[in-house]
XYZ file of C-alpha atoms in Angstrom:
585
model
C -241.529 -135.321 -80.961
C -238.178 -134.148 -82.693
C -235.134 -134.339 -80.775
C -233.872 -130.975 -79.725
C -230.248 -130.691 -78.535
C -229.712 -128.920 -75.736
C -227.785 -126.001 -76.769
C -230.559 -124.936 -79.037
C -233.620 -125.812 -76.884
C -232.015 -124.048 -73.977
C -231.132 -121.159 -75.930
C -231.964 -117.697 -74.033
C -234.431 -115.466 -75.758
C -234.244 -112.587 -73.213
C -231.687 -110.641 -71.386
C -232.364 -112.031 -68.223
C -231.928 -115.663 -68.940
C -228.372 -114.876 -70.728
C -225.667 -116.636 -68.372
C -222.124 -115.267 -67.293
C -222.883 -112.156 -68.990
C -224.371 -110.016 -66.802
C -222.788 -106.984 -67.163
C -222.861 -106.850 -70.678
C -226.311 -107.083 -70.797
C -226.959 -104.668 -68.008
C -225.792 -102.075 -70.588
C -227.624 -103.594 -73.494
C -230.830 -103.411 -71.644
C -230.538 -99.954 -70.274
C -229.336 -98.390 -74.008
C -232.781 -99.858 -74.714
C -234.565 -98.058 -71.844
C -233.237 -94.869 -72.440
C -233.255 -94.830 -76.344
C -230.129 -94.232 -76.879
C -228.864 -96.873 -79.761
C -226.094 -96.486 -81.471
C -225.599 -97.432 -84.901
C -223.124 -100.209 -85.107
C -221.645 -103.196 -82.438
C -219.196 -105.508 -82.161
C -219.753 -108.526 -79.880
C -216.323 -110.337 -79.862
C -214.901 -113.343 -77.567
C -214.326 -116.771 -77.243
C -216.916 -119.438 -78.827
C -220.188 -120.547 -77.402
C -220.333 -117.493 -74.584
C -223.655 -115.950 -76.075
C -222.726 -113.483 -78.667
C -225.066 -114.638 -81.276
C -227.726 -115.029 -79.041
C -227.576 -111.871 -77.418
C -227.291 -109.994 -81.077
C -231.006 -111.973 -81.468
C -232.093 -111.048 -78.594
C -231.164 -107.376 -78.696
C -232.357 -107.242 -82.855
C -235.881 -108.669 -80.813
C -235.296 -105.572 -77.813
C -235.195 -103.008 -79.849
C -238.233 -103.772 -82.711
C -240.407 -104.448 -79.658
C -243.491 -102.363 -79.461
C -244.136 -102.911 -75.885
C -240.947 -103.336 -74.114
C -240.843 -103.632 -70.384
C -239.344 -100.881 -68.095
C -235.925 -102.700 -67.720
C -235.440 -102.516 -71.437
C -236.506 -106.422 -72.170
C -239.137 -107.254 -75.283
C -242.914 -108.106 -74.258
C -242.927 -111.083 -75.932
C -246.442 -110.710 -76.988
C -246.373 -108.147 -79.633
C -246.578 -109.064 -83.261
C -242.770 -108.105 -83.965
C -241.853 -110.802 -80.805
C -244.085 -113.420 -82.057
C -241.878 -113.447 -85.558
C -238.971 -113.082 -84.244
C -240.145 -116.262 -82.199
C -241.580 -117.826 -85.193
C -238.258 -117.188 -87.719
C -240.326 -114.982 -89.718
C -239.744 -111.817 -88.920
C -238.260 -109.369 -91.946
C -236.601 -106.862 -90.137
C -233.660 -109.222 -88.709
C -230.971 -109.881 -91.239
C -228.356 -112.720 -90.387
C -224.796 -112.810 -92.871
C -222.181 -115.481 -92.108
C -219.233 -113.748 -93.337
C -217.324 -117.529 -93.033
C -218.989 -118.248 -96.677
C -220.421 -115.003 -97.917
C -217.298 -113.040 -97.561
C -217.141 -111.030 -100.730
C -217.472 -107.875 -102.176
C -220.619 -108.406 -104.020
C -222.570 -110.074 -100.620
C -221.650 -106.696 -98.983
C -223.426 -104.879 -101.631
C -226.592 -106.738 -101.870
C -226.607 -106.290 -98.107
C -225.953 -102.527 -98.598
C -228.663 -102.509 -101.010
C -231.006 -104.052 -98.351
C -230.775 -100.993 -96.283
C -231.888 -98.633 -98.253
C -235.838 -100.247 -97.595
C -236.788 -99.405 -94.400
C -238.774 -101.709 -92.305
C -241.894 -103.119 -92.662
C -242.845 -103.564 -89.019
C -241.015 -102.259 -86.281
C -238.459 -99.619 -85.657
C -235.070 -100.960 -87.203
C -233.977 -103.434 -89.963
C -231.176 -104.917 -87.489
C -228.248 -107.169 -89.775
C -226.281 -109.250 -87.522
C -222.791 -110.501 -89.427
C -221.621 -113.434 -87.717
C -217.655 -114.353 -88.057
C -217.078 -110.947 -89.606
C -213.028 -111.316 -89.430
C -213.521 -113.341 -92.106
C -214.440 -110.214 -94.456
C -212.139 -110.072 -97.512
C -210.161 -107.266 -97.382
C -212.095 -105.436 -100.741
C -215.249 -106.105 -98.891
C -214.550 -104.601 -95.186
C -213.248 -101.593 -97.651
C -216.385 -101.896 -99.056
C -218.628 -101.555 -96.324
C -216.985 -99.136 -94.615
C -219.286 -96.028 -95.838
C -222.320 -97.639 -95.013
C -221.173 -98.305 -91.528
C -219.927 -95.043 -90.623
C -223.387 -93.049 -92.060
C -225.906 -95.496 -91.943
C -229.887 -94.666 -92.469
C -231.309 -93.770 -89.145
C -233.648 -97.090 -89.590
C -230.279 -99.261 -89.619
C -228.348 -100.788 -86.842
C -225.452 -103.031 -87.390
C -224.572 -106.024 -85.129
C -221.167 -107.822 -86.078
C -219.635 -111.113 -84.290
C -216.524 -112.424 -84.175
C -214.257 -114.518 -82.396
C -211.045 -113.092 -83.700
C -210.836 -109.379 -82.545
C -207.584 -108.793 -83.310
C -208.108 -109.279 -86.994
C -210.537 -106.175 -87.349
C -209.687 -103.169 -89.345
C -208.855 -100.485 -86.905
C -211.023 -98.254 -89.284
C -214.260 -100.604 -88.578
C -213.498 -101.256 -84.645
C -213.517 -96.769 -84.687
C -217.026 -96.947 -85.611
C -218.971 -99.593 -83.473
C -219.529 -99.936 -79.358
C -217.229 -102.919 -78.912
C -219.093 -105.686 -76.503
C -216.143 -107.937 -74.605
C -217.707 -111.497 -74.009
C -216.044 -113.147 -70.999
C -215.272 -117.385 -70.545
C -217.674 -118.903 -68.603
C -216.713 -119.858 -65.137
C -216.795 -123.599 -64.097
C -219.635 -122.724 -61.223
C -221.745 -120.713 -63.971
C -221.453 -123.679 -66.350
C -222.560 -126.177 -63.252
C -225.555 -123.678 -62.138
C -226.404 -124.261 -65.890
C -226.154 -127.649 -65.971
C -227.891 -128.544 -62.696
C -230.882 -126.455 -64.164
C -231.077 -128.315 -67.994
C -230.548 -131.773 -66.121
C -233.515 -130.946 -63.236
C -235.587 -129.745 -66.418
C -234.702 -132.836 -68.062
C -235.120 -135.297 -64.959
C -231.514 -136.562 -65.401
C -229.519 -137.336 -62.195
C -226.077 -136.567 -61.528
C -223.089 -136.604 -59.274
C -221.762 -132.847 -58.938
C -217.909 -133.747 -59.472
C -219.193 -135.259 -63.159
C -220.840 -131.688 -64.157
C -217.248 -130.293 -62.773
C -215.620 -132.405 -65.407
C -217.766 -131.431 -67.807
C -217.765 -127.798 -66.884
C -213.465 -128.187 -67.119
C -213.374 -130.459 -70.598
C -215.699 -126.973 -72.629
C -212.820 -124.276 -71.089
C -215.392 -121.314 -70.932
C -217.802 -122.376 -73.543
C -221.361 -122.762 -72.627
C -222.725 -124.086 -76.117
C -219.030 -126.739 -75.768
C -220.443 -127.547 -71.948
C -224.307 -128.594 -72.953
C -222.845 -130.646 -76.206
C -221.072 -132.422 -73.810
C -223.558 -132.817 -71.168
C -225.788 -134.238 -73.796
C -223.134 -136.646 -74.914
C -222.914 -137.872 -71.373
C -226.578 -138.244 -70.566
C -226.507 -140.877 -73.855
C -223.985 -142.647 -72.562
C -225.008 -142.748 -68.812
C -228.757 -143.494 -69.388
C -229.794 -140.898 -67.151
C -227.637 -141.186 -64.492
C -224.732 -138.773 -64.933
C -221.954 -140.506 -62.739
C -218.325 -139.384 -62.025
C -216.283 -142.271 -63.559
C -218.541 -143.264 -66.734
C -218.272 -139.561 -67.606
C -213.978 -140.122 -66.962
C -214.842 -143.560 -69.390
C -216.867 -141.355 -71.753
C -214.578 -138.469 -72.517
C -211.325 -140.177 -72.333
C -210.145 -137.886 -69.445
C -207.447 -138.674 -67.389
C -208.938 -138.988 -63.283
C -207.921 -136.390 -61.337
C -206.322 -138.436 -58.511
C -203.164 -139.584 -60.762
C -202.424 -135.450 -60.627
C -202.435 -136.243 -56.846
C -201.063 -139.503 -56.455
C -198.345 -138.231 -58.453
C -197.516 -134.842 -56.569
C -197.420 -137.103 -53.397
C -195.146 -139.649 -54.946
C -192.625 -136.297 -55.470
C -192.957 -135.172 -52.076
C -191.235 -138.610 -51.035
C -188.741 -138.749 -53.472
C -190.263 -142.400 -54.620
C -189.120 -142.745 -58.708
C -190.019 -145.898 -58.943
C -193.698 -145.255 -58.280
C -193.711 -142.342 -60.269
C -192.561 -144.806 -63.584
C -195.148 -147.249 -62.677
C -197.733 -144.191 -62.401
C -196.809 -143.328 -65.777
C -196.671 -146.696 -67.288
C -200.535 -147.112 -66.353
C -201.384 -143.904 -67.693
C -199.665 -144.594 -70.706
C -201.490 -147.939 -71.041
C -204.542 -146.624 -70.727
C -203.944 -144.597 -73.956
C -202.831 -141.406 -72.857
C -200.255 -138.852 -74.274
C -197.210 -138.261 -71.967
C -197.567 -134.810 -73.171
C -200.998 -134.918 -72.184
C -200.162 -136.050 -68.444
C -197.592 -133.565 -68.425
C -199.696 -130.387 -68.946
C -202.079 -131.769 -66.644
C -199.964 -132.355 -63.857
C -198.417 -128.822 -64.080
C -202.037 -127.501 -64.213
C -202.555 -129.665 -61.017
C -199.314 -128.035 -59.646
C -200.718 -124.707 -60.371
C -203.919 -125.229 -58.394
C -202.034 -126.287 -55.727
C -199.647 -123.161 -55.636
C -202.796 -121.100 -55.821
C -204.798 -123.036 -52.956
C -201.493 -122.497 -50.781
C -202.659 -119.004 -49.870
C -206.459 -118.268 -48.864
C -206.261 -115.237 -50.599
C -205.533 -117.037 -54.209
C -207.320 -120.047 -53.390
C -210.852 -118.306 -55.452
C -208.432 -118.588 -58.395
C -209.163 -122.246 -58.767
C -212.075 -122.678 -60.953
C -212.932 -126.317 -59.671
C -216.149 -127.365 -57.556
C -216.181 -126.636 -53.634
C -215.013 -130.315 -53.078
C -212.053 -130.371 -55.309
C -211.152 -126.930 -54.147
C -211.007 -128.340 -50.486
C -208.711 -131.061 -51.695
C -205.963 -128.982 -53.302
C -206.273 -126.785 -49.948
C -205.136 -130.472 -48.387
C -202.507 -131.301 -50.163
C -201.068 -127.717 -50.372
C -200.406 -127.723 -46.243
C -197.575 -130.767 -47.443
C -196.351 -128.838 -50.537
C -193.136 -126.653 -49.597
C -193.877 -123.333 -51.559
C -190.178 -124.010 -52.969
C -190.671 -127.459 -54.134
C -193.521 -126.355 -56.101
C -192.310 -123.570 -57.688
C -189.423 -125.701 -59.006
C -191.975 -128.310 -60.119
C -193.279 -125.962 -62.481
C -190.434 -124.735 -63.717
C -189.558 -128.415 -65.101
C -192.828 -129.424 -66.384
C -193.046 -126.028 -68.214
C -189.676 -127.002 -70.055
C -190.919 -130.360 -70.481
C -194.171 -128.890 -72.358
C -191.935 -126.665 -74.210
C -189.506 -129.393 -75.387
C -192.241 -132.277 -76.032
C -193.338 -131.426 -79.919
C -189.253 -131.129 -80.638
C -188.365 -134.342 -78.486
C -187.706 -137.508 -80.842
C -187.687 -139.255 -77.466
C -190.983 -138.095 -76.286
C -191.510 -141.135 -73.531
C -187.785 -140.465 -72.287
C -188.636 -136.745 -72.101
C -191.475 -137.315 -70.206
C -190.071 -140.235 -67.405
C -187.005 -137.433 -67.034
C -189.039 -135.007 -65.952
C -190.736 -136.973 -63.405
C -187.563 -137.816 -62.185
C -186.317 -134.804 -61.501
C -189.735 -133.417 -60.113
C -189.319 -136.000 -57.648
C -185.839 -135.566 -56.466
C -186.442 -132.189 -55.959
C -186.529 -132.918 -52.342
C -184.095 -135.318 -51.937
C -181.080 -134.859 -49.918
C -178.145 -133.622 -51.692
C -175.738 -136.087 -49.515
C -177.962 -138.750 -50.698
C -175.424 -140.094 -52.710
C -177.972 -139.923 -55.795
C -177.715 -136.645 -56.988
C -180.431 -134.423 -59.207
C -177.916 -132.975 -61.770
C -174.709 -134.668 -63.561
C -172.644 -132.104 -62.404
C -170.672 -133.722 -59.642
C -170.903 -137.251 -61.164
C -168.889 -135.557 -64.800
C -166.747 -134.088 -62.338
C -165.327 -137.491 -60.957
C -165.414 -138.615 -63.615
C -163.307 -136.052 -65.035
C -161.224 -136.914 -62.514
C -160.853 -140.601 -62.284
C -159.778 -140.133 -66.197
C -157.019 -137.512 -65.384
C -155.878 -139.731 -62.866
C -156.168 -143.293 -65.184
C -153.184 -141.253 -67.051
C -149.834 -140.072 -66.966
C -150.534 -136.484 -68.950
C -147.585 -133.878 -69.677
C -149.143 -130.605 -70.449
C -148.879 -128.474 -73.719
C -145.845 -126.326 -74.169
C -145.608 -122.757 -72.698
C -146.790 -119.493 -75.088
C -143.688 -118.387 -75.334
C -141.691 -121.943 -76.116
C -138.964 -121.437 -73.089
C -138.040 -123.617 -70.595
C -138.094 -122.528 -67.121
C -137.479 -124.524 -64.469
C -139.890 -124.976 -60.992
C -139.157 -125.028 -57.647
C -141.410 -127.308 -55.035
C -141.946 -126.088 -52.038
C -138.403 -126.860 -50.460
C -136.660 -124.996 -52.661
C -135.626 -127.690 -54.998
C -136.014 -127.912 -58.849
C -138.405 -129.882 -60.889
C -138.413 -130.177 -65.107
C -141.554 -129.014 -64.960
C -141.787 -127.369 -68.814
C -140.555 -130.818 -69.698
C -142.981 -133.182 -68.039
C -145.653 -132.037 -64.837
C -146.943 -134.307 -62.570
C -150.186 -135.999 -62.519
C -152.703 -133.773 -60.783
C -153.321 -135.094 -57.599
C -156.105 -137.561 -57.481
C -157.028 -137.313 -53.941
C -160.395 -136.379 -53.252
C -159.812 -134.362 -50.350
C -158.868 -130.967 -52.468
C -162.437 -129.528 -52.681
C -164.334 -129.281 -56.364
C -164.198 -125.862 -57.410
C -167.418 -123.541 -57.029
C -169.226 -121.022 -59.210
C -168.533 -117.693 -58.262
C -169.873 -114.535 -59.940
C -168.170 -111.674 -61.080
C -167.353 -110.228 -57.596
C -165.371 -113.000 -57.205
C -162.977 -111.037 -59.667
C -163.155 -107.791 -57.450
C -163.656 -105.865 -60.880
C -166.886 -105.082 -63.953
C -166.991 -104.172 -67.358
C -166.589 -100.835 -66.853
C -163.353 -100.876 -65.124
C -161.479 -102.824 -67.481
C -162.602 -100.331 -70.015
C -161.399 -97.571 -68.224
C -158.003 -99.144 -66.946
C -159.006 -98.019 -63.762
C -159.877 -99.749 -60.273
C -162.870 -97.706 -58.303
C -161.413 -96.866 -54.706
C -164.642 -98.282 -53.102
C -164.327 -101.605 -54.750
C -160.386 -101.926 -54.399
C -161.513 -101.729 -50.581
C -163.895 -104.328 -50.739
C -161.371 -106.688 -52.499
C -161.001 -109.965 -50.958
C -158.134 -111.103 -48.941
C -155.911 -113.526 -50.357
C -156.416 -116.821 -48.950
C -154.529 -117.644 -45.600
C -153.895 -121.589 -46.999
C -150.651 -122.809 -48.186
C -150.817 -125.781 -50.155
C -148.500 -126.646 -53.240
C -149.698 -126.750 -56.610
C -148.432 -127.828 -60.377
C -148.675 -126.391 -63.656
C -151.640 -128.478 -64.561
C -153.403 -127.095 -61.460
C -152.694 -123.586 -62.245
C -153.437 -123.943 -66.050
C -156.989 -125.460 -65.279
C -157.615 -122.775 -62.639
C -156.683 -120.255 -64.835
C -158.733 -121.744 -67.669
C -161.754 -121.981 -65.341
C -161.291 -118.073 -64.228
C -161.789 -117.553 -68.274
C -164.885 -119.474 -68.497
C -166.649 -117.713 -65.132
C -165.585 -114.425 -66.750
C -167.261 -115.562 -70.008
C -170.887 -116.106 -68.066
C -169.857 -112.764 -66.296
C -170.151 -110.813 -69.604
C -166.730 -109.994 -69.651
C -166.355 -112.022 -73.029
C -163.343 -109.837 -74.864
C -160.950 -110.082 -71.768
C -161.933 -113.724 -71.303
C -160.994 -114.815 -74.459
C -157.700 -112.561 -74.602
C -156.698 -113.724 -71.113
C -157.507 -117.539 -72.696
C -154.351 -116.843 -75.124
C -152.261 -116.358 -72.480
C -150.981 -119.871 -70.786
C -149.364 -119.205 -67.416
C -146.328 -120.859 -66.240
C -144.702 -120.730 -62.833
C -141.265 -118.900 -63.089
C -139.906 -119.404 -59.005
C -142.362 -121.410 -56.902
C -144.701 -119.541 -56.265
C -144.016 -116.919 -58.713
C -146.754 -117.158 -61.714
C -145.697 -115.794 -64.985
C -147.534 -114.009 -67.557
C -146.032 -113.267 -71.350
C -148.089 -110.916 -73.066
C -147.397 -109.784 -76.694
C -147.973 -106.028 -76.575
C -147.562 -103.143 -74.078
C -151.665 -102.338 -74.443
C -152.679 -105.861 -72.990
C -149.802 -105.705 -70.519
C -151.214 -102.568 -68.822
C -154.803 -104.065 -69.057
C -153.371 -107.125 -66.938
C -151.544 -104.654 -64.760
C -154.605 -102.875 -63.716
C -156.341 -106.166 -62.740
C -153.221 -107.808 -61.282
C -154.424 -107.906 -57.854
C -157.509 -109.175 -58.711
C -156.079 -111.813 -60.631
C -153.689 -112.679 -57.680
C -156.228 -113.354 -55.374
C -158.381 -115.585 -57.392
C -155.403 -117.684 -58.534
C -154.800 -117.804 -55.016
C -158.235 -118.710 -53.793
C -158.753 -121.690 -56.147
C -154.660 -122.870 -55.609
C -155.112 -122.544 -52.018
C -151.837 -120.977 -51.726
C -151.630 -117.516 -50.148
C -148.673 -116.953 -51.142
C -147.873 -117.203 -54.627
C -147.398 -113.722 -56.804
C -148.044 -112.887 -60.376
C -145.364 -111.136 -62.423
C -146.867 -109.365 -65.887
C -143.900 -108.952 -68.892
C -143.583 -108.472 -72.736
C -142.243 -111.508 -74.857
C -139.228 -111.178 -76.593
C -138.998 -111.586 -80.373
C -137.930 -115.045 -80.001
C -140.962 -116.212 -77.897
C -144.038 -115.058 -80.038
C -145.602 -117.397 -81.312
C -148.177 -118.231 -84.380
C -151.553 -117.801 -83.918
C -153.724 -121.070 -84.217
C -156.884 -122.012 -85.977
C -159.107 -124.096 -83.716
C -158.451 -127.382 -85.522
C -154.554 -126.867 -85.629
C -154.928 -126.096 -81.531
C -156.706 -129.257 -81.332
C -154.267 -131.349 -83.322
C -151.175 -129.538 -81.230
C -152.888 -130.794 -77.672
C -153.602 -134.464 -78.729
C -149.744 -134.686 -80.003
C -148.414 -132.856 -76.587
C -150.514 -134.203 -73.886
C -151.563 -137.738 -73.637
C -154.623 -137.245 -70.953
C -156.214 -134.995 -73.628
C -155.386 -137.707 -76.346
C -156.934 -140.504 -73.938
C -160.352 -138.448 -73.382
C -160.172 -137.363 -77.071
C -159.881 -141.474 -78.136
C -162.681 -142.067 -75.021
C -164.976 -139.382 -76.179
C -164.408 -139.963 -79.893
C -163.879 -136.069 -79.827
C -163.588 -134.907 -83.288
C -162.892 -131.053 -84.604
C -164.970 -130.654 -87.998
C-alpha cells in the first residue's frame, strides 16, 4: 500500500473534525444552515492551521444536496462522493504563488460565466492570493465585487497585511488562530493511537513546541520522529532527532544564577556549545525559559505557559526560588544580548558576558566583585591622579589670584595646586537628578525661581572640610555633565566655559563674559552654592558672579586646540592621555 504522510491522510474533510478552530467553523457551519452565503472570503493566518482545508471543506458544505441540520455535507450524495474522489467540476483551486498574472485572472473570470454542472455553486478557492500582481488584483476586482449569483469566492493567504484594502472591503475576513501546544498533543495522541505508535507525553510536548502553532509543521515532525524512533516515540531520541537543546540546561542554568556560581555557568555553556549549538540559540532559549518562569510566578498567569501539565508544574517549582526582581533584570540582559548578537563580531564573548552578569545579579554589592565597572574606573581614576604630580590648566580669565587654606594663610594656587587627595575616605560622588539642582528647564528660561521650589531648596551642607582647585574644578565639571542627562543641555555646556577659581578661601569665583549670562547665573546662584557645597563638603564656602574685564577675555577654542592646551598645562592629563593613547582626530 502507498505511503501516506500524515498530514494528508489525517486531513479533516468535515467541520467537526477541524482542530483549534472551533469558532471559526461554528460560523461557517451555521451560514450554511441558514442560507445565508456571502459572495467572497478571506481565510488568512499563520501556515498549516487549516485554511485550505476548511475552504475544501466549506466548497464540499455548500454543493451538498443533503446537508445535515448543523450545516455539515452528507457525505453520500453524488456532489460529496467527487469532491471525495478529486473529480468534482464545480471546485476550482488557483495558486496565486505561480499563476499570479493578469491573464490567469481572466481565464478564471471567464470560468464563471458557466454555471455549474452539478450542485449549487462553482466555488474557486485562490490559495497564497498576496501574491497577486498588482495589474491582476486590479483586474479582478469587478468580478469580485458583482459576482454571478452561482459564484462564491474563497481566497487564502498567509500575509494579510499585503491585501488591497479595496479587496479585504468586499469579502467576510476568516482570522485563523496558532495552534495551542495541548491541541497539537490531543492531535498527536490520536494519529499515534490510530497508528499503534507509543510515546512518552513530554516527546509530543517537544514536538508540539519545535511546529510554533502549525498543525501540518507538528504531524511532519511527528512522522519524522516515528522513523527515527521505530515506534517508540521517546523523550531524548526525539532531543537526538531534532537537534533541540534539553530543557533542563534552561534550568540548570537559572539555578546556577540564583547562586551567583560563574564558573558553572561557563562550563554550562562550553557543553552546550560542544554539542553544536548557537550561543544565540541558548540565549533566546534561556530568556524564553525566564519568561515561563515570570509567568508561572503568579497562579493567575501561570495558563500563559503553553507547555504540558508536567513541565508547567516544574516552572511553578523553580519560580517559589526566583525573586520577581532578579528575574525581571534577567530579561532585561538577555533581551540586549539577543538584540546585540547578529552585530557582535565577538559573538562567544557576547554570549559568556551575559551569563555573567545574569548571574551576579544577586550577588552582594560589598562582595568585593562588583557587576558594573563603575567603581573599579573610578579607582582607577584615582590611583592615576594620585601616581602624578598634576598642576591644573590656567584660569578663563588668565589672572593670578592667590588662595587662602583654611588658616588664613596663602597658597600659589593659580601657579601650581596640590595633588587631590588620594585618601579613600572622601566618599565617590553619587548621581543625583535634577532636583539635586533645586531648579528645571523652565525656570532658567524664565530667569525666575518658583516660590514653592525656592522653599524646598536644600540646605547647604553642615560639613566643613577644605578643598583645592582641582576638587572644585572636577565638581564643577561633574555638576555640567548631571545637568547634561538632566536635559538642561544649553546651560550645561555654557556653564562648561566657565572654569571657577577660588578668589578668598572659601570664596568661589565666577568670570562671565556678558551681562545676559551673568544674570542667568545670578538667578541660579543659590542653587549653584549648595551643590558646590554638597559635593566639597564645605558649608561654608560662597559664590561671587562678575563680568571680565577687557584684559581677561579670552579666545574661544576648537576642541583639538583645547586638547593640545591641557596636555601642555597639566601633566596628570598628559600621563592618562600617553596611558590611554588618547588621540583628538
Amino acid at each position: 500500500m502507498e505511503y501516506i504522510v500524515s498530514a494528508r491522510k489525517y486531513r479533516p474533510s468535515s467541520f467537526d473534525a477541524v482542530v483549534g478552530q472551533q469558532a471559526l467553523t461554528t460560523t461557517l457551519k451555521n451560514a450554511v444552515a441558514s442560507g445565508k452565503l456571502a459572495h467572497a472570503y478571506l481565510f488568512c493566518g499563520p501556515r498549516g492551521v487549516g485554511k485550505t482545508t476548511c475552504a475544501r471543506i466549506f466548497a464540499k458544505v455548500i454543493n451538498c444536496t443533503n446537508p445535515t441540520s448543523d450545516g455539515d455535507a452528507c457525505g453520500e450524495c453524488e456532489s460529496c462522493k467527487a469532491f471525495a474522489e478529486q473529480r468534482s467540476l464545480n471546485i476550482f483551486e488557483l495558486d496565486a504563488a505561480s499563476n499570479n498574472g493578469v491573464e490567469h485572472i481572466k481565464n478564471l473570470m471567464e470560468q464563471t460565466r458557466v454555471p455549474p454542472q452539478v450542485g449549487k455553486y462553482k466555488v474557486f478557492i485562490i490559495d497564497e492570493v498576496h501574491m497577486l500582481s498588482s495589474s491582476a488584483f486590479n483586474a479582478f476586482l469587478k468580478t469580485l465585487e458583482e459576482p454571478p449569483a452561482h459564484v462564491v469566492f474563497i481566497l487564502a493567504t498567509t500575509e494579510k497585511h499585503k491585501i488591497l484594502p479595496t479587496i479585504l472591503s468586499r469579502c467576510q475576513v476568516y482570522d485563523f488562530e496558532r495552534m495551542t501546544v495541548p491541541n497539537i498533543i490531543a492531535h498527536l495522541k490520536h494519529v499515534a493511537d490510530d497508528q499503534g505508535i507509543t510515546y512518552e507525553e513530554e516527546a509530543l510536548n517537544l514536538i508540539a513546541e519545535k511546529a510554533d502553532g502549525g498543525m501540518r509543521d507538528a504531524l511532519s515532525i511527528f512522522d519524522q520522529a516515528a522513523s527515527f524512533c521505530q515506534g517508540n516515540i521517546t523523550y531524548a531520541k526525539v532531543l537526538e532527532d531534532l537537534n533541540v537543546l534539553d530543557v533542563d540546561n534552561y534550568f540548570k542554568a537559572l539555578d546556577l544564577a540564583l547562586e551567583c556560581k560563574v564558573t558553572e555557568e561557563m562550563l554550562l555553556l562550553n557543553g552546550v556549545m560542544e554539542k553544536g549549538f548557537d550561543g544565540g540559540h541558548f540565549i533566546t532559549g534561556l530568556a524564553s525559559h525566564v519568561r515561563n518562569v515570570l509567568m508561572a510566578a503568579d497562579a493567575s498567569t501561570l495558563k500563559l505557559i503553553e507547555t504540558s501539565d508536567a513541565l508547567r508544574q516544574r516552572y511553578a517549582e523553580q519560580a517559589k526560588k526566583c525573586p520577581v526582581k532578579f528575574l525581571y533584570s534577567a530579561l532585561k540582559i538577555l533581551n540586549e544580548c539577543d538584540v546585540k548578537y547578529r552585530q557582535s563580531s565577538n559573538k562567544r564573548l557576547l554570549v559568556e558576558l551575559t551569563l555573567i552578569e545574569v548571574a551576579q545579579i544577586q550577588q552582594p554589592d560589598d562582595d568585593g566583585v562588583g557587576r558594573g565597572p563603575k567603581k573599579k574606573l573610578k579607582s582607577l581614576f584615582k590611583n592615576i591622579m594620585a601616581a602624578v604630580q598634576s598642576n591644573p590648566a590656567p584660569q578663563v580669565a588668565g589672572t593670578v589670584r592667590p588662595v587662602m587654606s583654611g588658616t588664613g594663610q596663602k597658597s600659589q594656587a593659580s601657579q601650581s595646586v596640590a595633588t587631590p587627595k588620594a585618601d579613600a575616605a572622601k566618599p565617590s560622588v553619587p548621581k543625583v537628578s535634577l532636583s539635586g539642582l533645586g531648579m528645571s528647564f523652565a525656570t532658567i528660561l524664565n530667569g525666575k525661581q518658583d516660590q514653592k521650589k525656592e522653599a524646598a531648596v536644600e540646605k547647604k551642607t553642615t560639613e566643613v572640610e577644605d578643598f583645592t582647585l582641582a576638587d572644585l574644578r572636577l565638581q564643577w565639571l561633574s555638576m555640567c555633565n548631571r545637568m547634561e542627562k538632566a536635559n538642561m543641555g544649553g546651560m550645561a555646556k555654557r556653564l562648561k566655559n566657565i572654569v571657577p577659581s577660588i578668589a578668598v578661601y572659601p570664596n568661589i569665583e565666577l568670570v562671565v563674559e556678558n551681562e545676559m549670562l551673568k544674570n542667568e547665573l545670578n538667578d541660579i546662584k543659590k542653587r549653584l552654592e549648595v551643590t558646590m557645597a554638597k559635593y566639597l563638603h564645605n558649608g561654608n564656602l560662597t559664590l561671587s558672579i562678575r563680568l571680565a574685564e577687557q584684559t581677561e577675555k579670552r579666545k574661544i577654542l576648537t576642541p583639538k586646540e583645547n586638547f593640545e592646551e591641557m596636555l601642555e598645562n597639566s601633566k596628570a592629563f598628559k600621563y592618562l592621555a600617553e596611558k590611554l593613547k588618547l588621540e583628538l582626530q
